[in-house]
CSV table of C-alpha atoms in Angstrom, one decimal:
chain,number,residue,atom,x,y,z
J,1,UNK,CA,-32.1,-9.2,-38.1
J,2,UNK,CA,-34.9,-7.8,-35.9
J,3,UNK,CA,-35.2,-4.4,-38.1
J,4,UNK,CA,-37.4,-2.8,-35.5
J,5,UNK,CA,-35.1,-3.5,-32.5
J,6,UNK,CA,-32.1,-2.4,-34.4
J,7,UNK,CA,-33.9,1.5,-35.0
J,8,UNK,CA,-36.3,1.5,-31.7
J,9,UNK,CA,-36.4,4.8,-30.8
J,10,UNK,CA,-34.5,3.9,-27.5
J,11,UNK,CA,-31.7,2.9,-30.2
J,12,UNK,CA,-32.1,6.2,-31.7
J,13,UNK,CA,-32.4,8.5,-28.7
J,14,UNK,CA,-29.1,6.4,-27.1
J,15,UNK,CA,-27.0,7.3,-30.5
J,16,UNK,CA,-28.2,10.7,-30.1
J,17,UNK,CA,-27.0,11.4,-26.3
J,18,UNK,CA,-23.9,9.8,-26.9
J,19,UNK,CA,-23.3,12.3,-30.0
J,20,UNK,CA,-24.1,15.1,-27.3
J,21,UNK,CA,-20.7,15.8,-26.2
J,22,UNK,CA,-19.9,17.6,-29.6
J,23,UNK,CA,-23.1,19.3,-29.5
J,24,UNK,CA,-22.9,23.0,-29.3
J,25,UNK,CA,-23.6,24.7,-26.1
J,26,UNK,CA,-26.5,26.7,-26.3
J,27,UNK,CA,-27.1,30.4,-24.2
J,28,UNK,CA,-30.6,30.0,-23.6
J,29,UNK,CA,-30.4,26.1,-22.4
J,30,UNK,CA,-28.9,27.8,-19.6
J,31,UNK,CA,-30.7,30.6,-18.8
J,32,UNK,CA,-34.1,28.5,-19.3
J,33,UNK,CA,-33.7,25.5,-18.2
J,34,UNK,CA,-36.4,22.4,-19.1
J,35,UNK,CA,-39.2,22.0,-17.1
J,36,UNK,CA,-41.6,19.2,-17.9
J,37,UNK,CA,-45.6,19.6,-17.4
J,38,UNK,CA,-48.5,17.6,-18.6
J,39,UNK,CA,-50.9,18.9,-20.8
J,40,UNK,CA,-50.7,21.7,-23.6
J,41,UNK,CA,-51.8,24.5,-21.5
J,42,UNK,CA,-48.9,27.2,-19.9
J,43,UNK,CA,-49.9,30.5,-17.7
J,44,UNK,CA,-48.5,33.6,-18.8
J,45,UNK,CA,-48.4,36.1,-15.9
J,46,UNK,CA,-47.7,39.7,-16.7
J,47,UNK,CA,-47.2,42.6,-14.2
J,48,UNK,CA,-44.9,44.5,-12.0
J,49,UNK,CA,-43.5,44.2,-8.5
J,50,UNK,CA,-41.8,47.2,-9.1
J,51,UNK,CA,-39.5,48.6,-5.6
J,52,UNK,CA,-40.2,47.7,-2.5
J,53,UNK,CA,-42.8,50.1,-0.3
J,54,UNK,CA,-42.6,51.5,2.9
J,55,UNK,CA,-44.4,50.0,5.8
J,56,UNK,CA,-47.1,52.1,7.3
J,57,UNK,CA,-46.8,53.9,10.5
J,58,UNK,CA,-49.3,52.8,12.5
J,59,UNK,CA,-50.7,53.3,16.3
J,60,UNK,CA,-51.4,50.9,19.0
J,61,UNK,CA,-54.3,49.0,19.5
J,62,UNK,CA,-55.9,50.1,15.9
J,63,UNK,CA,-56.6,48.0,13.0
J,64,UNK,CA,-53.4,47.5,10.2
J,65,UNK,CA,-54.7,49.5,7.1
J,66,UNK,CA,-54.7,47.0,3.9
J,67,UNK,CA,-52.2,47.3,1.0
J,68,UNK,CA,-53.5,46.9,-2.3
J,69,UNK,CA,-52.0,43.9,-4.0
J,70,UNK,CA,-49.8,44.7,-7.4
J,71,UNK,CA,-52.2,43.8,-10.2
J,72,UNK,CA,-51.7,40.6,-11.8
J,73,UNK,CA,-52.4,39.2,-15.1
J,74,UNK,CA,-52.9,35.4,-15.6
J,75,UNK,CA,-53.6,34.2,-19.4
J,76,UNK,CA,-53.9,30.9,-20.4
J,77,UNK,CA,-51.9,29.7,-23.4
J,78,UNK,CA,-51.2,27.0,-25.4
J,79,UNK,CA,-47.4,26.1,-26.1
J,80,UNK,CA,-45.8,25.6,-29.3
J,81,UNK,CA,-46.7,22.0,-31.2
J,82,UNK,CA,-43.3,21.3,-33.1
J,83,UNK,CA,-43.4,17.8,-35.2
J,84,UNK,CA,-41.7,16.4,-38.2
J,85,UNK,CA,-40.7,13.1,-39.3
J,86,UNK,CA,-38.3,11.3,-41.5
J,87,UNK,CA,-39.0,8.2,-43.8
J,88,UNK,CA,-37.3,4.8,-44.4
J,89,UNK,CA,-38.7,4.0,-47.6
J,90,UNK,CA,-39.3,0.5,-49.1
J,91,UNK,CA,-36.1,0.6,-51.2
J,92,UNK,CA,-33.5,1.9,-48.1
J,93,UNK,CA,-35.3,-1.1,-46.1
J,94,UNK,CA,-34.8,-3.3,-47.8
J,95,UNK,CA,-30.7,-2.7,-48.8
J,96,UNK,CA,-30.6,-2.8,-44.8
J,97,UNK,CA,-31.9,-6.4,-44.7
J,98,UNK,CA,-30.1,-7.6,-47.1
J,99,UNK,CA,-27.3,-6.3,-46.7
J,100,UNK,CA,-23.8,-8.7,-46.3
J,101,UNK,CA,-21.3,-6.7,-45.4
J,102,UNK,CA,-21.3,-4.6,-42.4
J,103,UNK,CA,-19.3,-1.9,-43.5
J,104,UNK,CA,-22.2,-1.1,-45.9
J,105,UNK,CA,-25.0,-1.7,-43.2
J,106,UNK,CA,-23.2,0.4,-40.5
J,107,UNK,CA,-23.4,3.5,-43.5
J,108,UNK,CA,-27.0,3.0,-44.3
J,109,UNK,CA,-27.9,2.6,-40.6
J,110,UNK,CA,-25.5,6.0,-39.5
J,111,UNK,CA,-26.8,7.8,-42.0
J,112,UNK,CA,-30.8,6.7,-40.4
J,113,UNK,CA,-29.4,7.8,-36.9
J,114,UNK,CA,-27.9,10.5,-38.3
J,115,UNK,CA,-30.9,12.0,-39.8
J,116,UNK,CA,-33.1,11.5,-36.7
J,117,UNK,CA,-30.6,13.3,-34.8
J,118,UNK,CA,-30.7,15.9,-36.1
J,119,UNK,CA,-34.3,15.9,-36.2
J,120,UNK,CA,-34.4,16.1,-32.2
J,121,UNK,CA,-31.5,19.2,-32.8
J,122,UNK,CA,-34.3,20.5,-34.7
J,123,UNK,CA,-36.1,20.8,-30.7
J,124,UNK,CA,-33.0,22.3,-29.3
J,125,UNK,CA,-32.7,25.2,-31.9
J,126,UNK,CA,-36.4,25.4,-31.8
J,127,UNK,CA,-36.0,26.2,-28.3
J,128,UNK,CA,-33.0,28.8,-28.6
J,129,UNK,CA,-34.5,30.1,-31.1
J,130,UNK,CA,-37.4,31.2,-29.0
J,131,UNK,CA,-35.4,31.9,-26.5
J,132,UNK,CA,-33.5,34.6,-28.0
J,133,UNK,CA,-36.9,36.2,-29.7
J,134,UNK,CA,-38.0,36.5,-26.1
J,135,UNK,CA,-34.7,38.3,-24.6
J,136,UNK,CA,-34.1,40.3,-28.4
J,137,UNK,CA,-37.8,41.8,-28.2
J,138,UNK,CA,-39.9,40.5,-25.5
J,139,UNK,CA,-41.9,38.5,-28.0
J,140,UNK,CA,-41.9,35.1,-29.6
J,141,UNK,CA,-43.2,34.8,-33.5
J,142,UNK,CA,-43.4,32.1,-35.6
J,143,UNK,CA,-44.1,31.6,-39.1
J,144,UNK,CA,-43.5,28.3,-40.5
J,145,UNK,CA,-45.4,25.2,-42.7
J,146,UNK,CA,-48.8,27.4,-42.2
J,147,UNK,CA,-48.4,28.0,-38.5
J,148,UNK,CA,-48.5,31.7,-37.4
J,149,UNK,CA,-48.4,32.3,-33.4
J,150,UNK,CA,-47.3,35.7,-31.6
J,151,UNK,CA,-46.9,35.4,-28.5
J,152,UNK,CA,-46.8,39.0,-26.2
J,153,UNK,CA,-44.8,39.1,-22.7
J,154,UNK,CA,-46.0,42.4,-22.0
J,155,UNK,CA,-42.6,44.0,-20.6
J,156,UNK,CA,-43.3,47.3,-20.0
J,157,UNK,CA,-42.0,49.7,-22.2
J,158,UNK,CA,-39.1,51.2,-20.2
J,159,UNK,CA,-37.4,47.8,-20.3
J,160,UNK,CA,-36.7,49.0,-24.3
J,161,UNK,CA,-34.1,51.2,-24.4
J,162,UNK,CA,-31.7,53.4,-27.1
J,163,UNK,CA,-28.3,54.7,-26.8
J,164,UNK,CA,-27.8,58.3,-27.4
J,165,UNK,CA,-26.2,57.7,-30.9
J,166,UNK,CA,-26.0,54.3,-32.3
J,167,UNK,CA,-23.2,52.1,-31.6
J,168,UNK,CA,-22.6,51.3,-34.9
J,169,UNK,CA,-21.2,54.8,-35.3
J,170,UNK,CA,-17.9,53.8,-33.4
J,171,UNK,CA,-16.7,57.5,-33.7
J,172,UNK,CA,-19.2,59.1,-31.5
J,173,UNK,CA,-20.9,56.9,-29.8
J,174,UNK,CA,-20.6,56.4,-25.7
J,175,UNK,CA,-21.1,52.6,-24.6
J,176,UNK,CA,-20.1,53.0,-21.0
J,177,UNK,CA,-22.6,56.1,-20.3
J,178,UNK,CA,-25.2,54.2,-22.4
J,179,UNK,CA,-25.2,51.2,-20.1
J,180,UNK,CA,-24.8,53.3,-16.7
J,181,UNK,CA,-28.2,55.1,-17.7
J,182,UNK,CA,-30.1,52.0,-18.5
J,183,UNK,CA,-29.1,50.7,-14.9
J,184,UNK,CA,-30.5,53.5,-13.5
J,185,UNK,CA,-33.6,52.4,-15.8
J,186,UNK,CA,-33.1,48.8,-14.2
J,187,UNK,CA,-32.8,50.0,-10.9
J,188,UNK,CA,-35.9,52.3,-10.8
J,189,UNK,CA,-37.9,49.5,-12.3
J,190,UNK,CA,-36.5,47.0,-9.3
J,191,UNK,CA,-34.0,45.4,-11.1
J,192,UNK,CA,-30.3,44.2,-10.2
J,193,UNK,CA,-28.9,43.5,-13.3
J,194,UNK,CA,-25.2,41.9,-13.3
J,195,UNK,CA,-24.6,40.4,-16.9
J,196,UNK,CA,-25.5,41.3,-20.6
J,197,UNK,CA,-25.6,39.4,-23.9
J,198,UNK,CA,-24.9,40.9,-27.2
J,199,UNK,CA,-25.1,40.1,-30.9
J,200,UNK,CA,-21.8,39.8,-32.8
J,201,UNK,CA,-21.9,43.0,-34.6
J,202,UNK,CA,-22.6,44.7,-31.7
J,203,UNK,CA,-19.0,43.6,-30.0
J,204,UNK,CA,-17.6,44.3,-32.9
J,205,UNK,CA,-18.7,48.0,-32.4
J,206,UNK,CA,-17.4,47.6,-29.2
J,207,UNK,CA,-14.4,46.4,-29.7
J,208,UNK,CA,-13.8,49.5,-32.3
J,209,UNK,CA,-15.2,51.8,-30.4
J,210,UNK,CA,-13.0,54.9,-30.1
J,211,UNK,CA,-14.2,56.3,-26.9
J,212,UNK,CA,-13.4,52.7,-25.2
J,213,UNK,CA,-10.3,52.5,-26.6
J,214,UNK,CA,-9.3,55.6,-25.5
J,215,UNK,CA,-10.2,55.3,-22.1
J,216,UNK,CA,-8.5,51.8,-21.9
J,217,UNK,CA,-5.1,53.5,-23.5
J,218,UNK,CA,-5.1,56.8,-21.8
J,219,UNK,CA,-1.5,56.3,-20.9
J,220,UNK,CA,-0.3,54.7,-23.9
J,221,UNK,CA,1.6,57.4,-26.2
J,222,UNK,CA,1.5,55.3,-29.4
J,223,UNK,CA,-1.1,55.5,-32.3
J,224,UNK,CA,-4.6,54.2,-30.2
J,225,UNK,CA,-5.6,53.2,-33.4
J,226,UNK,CA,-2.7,50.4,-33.7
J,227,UNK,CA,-3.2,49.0,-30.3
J,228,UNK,CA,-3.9,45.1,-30.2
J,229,UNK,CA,-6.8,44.7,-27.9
J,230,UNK,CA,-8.4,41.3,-26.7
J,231,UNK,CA,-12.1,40.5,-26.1
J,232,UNK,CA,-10.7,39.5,-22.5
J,233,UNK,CA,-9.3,42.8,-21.9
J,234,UNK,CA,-12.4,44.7,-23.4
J,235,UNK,CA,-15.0,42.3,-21.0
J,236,UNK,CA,-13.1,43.4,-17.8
J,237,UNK,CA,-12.6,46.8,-18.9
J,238,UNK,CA,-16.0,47.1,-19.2
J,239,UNK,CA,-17.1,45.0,-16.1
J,240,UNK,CA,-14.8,47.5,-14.4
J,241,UNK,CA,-16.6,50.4,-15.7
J,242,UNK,CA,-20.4,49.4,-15.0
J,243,UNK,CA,-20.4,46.0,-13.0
J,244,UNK,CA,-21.6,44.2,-16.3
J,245,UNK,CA,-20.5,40.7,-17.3
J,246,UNK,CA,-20.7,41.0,-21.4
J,247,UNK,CA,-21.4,37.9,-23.4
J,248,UNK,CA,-21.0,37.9,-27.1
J,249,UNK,CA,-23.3,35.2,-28.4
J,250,UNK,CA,-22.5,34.4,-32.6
J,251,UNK,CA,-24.3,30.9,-32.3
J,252,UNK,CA,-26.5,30.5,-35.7
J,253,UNK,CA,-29.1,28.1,-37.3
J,254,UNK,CA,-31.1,27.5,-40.4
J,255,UNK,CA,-34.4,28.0,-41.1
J,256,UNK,CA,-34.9,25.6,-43.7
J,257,UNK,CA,-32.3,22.9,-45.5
J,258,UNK,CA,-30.7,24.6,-48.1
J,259,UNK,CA,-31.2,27.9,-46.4
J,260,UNK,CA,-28.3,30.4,-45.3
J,261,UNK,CA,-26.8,30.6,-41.5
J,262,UNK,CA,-29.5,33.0,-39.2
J,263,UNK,CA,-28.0,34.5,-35.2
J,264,UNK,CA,-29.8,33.7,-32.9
J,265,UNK,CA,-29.3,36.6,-31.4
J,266,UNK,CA,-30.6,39.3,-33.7
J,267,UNK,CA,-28.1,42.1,-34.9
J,268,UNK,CA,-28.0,45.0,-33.5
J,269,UNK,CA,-28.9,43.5,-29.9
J,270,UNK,CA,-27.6,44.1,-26.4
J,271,UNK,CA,-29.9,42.9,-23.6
J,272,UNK,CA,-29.3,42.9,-19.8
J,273,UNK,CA,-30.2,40.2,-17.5
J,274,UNK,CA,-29.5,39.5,-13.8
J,275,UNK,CA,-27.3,36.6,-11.9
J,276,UNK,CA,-29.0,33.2,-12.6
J,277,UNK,CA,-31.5,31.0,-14.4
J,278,UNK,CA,-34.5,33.7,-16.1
J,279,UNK,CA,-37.5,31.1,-16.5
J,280,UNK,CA,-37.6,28.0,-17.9
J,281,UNK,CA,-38.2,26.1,-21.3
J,282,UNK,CA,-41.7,24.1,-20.5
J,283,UNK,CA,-42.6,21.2,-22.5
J,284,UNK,CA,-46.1,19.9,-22.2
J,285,UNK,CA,-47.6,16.4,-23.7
J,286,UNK,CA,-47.6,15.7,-27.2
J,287,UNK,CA,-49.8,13.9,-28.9
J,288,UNK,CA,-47.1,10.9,-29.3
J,289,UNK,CA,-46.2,11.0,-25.7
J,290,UNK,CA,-50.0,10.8,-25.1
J,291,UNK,CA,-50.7,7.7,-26.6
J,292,UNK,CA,-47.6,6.4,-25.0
J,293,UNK,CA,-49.1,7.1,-21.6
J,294,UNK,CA,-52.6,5.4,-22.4
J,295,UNK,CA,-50.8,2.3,-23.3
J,296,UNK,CA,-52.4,1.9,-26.6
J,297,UNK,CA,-50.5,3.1,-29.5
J,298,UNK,CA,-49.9,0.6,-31.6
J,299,UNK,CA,-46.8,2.9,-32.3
J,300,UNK,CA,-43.4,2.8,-29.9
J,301,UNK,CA,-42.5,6.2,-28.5
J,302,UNK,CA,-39.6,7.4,-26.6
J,303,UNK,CA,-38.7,10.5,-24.5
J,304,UNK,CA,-35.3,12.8,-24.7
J,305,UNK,CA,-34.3,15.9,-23.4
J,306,UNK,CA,-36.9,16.2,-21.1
J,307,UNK,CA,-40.3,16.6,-23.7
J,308,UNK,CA,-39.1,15.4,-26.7
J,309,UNK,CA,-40.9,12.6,-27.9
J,310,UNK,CA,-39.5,10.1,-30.5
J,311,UNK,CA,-41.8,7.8,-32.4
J,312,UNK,CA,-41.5,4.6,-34.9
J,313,UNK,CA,-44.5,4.0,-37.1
J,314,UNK,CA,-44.5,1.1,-39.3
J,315,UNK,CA,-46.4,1.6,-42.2
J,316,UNK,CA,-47.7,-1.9,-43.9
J,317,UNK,CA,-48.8,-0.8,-47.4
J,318,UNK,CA,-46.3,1.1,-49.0
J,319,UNK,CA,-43.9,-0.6,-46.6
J,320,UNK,CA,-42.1,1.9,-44.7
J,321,UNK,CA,-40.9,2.9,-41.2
J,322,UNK,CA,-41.6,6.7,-40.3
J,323,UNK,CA,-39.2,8.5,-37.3
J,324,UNK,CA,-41.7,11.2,-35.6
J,325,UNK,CA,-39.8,13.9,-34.0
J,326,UNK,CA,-42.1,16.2,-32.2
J,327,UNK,CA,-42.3,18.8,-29.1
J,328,UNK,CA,-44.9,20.8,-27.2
J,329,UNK,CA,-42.6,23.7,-25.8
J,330,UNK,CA,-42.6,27.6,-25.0
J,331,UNK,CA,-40.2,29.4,-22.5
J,332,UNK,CA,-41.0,31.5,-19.6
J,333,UNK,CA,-40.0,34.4,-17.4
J,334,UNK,CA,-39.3,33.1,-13.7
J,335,UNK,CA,-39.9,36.6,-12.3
J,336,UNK,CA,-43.7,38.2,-13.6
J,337,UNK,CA,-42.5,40.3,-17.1
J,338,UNK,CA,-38.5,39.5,-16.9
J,339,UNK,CA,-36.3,41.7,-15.0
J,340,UNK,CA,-34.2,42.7,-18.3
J,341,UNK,CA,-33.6,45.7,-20.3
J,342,UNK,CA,-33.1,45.0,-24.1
J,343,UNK,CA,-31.5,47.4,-26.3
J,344,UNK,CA,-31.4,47.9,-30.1
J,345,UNK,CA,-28.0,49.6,-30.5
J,346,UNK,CA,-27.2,49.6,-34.0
């Protein structure tokens, strides 16, 4: 049995796309796509295009007068370095070569696949979880194993908006007259936002919301209260009222092992967007998939998921073999600052 062959990471990364079909659909893998670069480096551009301007009148045979440019703000960053690893230890190594039966060699080896998987999940929640940081706040903090990084996207400060009262007070609160003044927001600042994304509690409110409710039963004489109401019928009520495509979005991770179940989507959050991709997740070069491109790591290193790098380290004294999961990723805008409008609703 050629042990190495058997967990290459090609072997690994092949078990893992195959399990992708039952892999939950994440928000933010849509709206930022991957984009692959090389290098660690990202620009962060901040700024404002704002509305269009009106062309100068001008005469005939003079000079064009010059129109200042919107100012622009390039930084230079560094992404995000994720990387952690798993271990098969001298003991589990050696029950896999000796084993006989292949019942029992198929459960040791499932559960080694199993636990890389899971590792290069670990890059995919990484990524929503940043994701949703930048469309909750307009900022992307991380705290973890040592490692603190804020990153700022400098959205100007009438994309954060507050309803009049708090939609968690169902009984007085106004969603529809909420939303139509933050489009007038949107559309001042430029924007043509069409859709919206909302933490669970918050379509909850919604959904319980006894102005809404109201205004969708006007013509029913029976108790309001009692009325069955769908999501479906609440989204198109609602897209009727304001032009906004709602998306509840309840998907959760862990932060740690034993840890409890964390939204992605903060509570309390409803945040408007327009048609479309918003920016992209970019993945630079780790220090894995660097040594794979030189040629002379004496370790073997595969790619998934666009920048994901997956390495195999054999370790001679103790024997072991060590599965490096690692990343080099942060997500950006496609439009300078993001045209969207986040909310804290209650």
């Amino acid at each position: 049995m050629d042990f190495e062959e058997l967990i290459s990471p090609e072997s690994l990364i092949a078990y893992y796309v195959k399990s992708a079909a039952s892999q939950t659909n994440y928000l933010g893998e849509g709206l930022f796509p991957r984009k692959k670069q090389v290098g660690l480096n990202i620009d962060m551009i901040t700024g404002r295009a704002g509305l269009p301007v009106v062309l100068a009148a001008s005469v005939f045979d003079a000079n064009a007068p010059i129109r200042d440019r919107i100012s622009i703000e390039t930084t230079k960053t560094k992404m995000m370095f994720f990387r952690e690893r798993m271990v098969i230890g001298e003991e589990l190594r050696q029950n896999i070569l000796l084993a006989k039966n292949n019942t029992v060699l198929e459960a040791y080896l499932k559960q080694i696949f199993d636990d890389t998987a899971n590792l290069i999940k670990g890059a995919r929640v990484v990524n929503e979880r940043m994701a949703m940081q930048l469309l909750s706040s307009g900022k992307i903090k991380i705290e973890d194993n040592g490692v603190k990084k804020d990153y700022d996207f400098r959205l100007n400060k009438n994309q954060f908006v507050k309803p009049v009262v708090s939609w968690s007070d169902t009984e007085n609160s106004t969603p529809i007259k909420d939303i139509k003044n933050w489009l007038k927001v949107a559309k001042g600042l430029g924007f043509n936002l069409t859709r919206a994304i909302c933490s669970s509690d918050v379509w909850g409110n919604l959904m319980d919301n006894k102005s809404l409710r109201e205004n969708m039963l006007v013509s029913t004489i029976v108790n309001k209260e009692s009325i069955d109401i769908s999501d479906a019928d609440m989204r198109a009520f609602l897209k009727k009222k304001t032009g906004i495509d709602i998306v509840e979005y309840s998907e959760v991770y862990k932060e740690k092992l034993d840890g409890p179940a964390v939204p992605f989507l903060p509570n309390g959050t409803f945040t408007l967007i327009p048609d479309g991709t918003l920016g992209n997740s970019n993945f630079g070069t780790t220090p894995e998939e660097a040594d794979l491109m030189t040629g002379k790591s004496s370790a073997s290193t595969a790619i998934v998921d666009t920048g994901v790098a997956v390495t195999n380290l054999i370790i001679p004294h103790p024997v072991n073999v060590q599965t490096i999961v690692s990343a080099v990723t942060l997500p950006s805008f496609n439009s300078i600052g993001g045209d969207i409008i986040i909310a804290k609703v209650g």
